[in-house]
Coordinates of C-alpha atoms in Angstrom, one line a residue:
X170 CA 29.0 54.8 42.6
X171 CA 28.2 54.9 39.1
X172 CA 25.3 53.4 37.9
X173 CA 26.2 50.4 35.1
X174 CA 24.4 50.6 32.1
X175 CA 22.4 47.5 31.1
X176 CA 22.8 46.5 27.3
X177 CA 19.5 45.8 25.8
X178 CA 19.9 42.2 24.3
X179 CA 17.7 41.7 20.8
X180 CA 14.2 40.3 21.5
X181 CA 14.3 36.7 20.4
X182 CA 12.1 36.4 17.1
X183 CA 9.8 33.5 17.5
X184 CA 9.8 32.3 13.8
X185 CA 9.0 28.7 12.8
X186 CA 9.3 27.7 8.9
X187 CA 6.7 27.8 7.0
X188 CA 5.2 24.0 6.3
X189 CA 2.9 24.0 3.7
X190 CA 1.7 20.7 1.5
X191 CA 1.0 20.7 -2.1
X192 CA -0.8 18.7 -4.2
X193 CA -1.8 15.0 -3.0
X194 CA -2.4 11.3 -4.6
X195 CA -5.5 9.8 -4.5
X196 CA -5.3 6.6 -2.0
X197 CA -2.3 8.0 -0.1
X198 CA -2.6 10.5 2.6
X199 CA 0.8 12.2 1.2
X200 CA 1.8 15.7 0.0
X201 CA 3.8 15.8 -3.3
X202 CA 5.3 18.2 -2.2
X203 CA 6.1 19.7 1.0
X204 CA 7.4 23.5 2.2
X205 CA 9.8 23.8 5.5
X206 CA 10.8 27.3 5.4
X207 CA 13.7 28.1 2.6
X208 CA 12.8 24.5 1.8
X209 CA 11.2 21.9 -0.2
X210 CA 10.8 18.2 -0.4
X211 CA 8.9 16.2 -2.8
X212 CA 8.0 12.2 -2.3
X213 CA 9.0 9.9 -4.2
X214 CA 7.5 10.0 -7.3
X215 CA 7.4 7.3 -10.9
X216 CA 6.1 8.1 -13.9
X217 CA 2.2 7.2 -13.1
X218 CA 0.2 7.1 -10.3
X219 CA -1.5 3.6 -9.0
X220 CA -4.2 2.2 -7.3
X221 CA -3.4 0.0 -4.2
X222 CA -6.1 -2.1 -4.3
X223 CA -5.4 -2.9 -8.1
X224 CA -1.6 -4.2 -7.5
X225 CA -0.9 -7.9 -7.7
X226 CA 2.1 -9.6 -6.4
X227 CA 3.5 -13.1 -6.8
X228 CA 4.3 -15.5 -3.6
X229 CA 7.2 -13.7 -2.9
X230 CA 5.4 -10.5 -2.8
X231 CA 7.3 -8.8 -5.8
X232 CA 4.6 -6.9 -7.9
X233 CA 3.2 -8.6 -10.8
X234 CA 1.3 -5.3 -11.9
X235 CA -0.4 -2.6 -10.6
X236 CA -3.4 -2.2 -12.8
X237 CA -1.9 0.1 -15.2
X238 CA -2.6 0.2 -18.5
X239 CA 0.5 2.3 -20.0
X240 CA 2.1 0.8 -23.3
X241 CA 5.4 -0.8 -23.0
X242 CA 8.4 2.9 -22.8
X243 CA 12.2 2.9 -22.4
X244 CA 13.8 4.0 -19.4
X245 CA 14.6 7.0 -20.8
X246 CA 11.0 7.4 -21.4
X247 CA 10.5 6.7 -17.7
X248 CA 12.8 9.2 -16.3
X249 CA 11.9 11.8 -18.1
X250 CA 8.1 11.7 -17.5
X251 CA 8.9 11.1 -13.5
X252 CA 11.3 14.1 -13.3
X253 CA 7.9 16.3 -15.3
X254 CA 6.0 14.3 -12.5
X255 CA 8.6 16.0 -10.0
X256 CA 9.2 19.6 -11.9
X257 CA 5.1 19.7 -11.4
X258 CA 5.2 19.3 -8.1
X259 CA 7.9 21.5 -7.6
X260 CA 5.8 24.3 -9.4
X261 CA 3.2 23.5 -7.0
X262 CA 5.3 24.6 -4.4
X263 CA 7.1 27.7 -5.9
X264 CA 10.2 25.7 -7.4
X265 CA 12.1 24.8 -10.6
X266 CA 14.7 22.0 -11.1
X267 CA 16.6 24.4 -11.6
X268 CA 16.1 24.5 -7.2
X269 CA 16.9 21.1 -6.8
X270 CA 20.0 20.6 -4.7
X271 CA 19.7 16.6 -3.8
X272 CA 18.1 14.0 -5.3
X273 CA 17.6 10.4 -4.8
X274 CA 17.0 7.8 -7.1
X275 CA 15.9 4.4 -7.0
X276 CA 16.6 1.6 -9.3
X277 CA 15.1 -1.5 -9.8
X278 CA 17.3 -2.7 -12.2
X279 CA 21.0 -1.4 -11.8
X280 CA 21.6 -2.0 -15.7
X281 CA 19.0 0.7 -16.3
X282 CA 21.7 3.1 -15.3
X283 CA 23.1 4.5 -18.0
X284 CA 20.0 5.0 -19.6
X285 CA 18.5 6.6 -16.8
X286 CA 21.3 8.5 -15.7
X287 CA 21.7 10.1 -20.0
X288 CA 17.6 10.9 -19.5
X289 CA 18.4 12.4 -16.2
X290 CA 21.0 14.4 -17.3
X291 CA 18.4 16.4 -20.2
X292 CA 17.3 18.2 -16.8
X293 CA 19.8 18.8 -15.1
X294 CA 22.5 20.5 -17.5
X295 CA 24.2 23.6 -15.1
X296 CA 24.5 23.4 -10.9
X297 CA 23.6 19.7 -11.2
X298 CA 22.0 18.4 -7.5
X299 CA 24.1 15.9 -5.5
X300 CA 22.5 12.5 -5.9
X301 CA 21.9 9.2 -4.5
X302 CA 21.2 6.0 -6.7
X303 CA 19.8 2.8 -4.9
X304 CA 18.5 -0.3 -6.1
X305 CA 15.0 -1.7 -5.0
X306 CA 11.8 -3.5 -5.5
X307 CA 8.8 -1.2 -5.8
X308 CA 5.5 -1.1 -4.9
X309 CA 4.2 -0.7 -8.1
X310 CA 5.1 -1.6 -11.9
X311 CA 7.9 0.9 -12.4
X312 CA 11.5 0.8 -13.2
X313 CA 12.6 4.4 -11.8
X314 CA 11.5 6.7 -8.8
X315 CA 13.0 10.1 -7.9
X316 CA 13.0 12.6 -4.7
X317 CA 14.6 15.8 -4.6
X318 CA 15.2 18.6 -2.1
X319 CA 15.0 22.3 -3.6
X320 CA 15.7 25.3 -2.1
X321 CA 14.5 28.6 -2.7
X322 CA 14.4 30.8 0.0
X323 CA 10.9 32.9 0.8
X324 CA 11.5 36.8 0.2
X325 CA 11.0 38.4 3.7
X326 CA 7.3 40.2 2.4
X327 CA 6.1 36.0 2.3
X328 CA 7.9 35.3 5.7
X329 CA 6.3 38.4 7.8
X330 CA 2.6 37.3 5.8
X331 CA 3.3 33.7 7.4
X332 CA 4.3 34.5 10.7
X333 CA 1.2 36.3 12.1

């Protein structure tokens, strides 16, 4: 009887992503930005950073301010400055806008929209991410906050290095 030969079956790779946090805000145990493999993720970011300890808030607990002291700026002016809040981040991490394939955006005032969405749109001009748009109360004394997703896939030298 003839013997059967036994395929050999590929050896399972035991890869994980890569996770890897960048950059941080005082007062919040966050990343600003976070790596999962081909990945990354930023928080949700306004156009300055605040202090819990400073932020007031009226009997229904709606903020009243958070202790900064930023001169009065349009919405545009708000957008733009988070989204170089986000495109910072995303350098941290290896990234462009130009990476960004989802973003979310939140809204405190729905009539802000067309400003913010004009301002928005200075960014994002080819291969614009999907996007979600929700109204909200904030934490702190800000009209606009953004999140996005980017992808950029690690080149195989970076994967092998992290996977030792």
């Amino acid at each position: 009887m003839a013997k059967v030969a036994k395929s050999k079956k590929p050896a399972l790779r035991k890869t994980q992503p890569l996770v890897q946090g960048y950059g941080s805000e005082p007062g919040f145990p966050i990343s600003l930005a976070m790596r999962a493999g081909d990945f990354v993720f930023t928080s949700a970011q306004g156009d300055h950073g605040f202090n819990p300890a400073d932020v007031v808030y009226d009997k229904n607990g709606l903020v009243v301010s958070d202790g900064n002291s930023l001169p009065p700026r349009s919405m545009a002016d708000e957008t733009r400055a988070t989204l170089r809040n986000i495109e910072a981040s995303l350098k941290e991490a290896g990234c462009t806008l130009a990476d960004v394939v989802d973003a979310s955006v939140w809204l405190r005032d729905p009539r802000d929209f067309a400003e913010m969405n004009r301002a928005y749109g200075e960014f994002f001009t080819k291969n614009q991410p999907t996007r979600s748009i929700f109204r909200i109360d904030f934490m702190f004394d800000c009209r606009v906050e953004i999140k996005v997703t980017a992808y950029k896939p690690l080149t195989a030298r970076k994967r092998r290095a992290t996977h030792r």
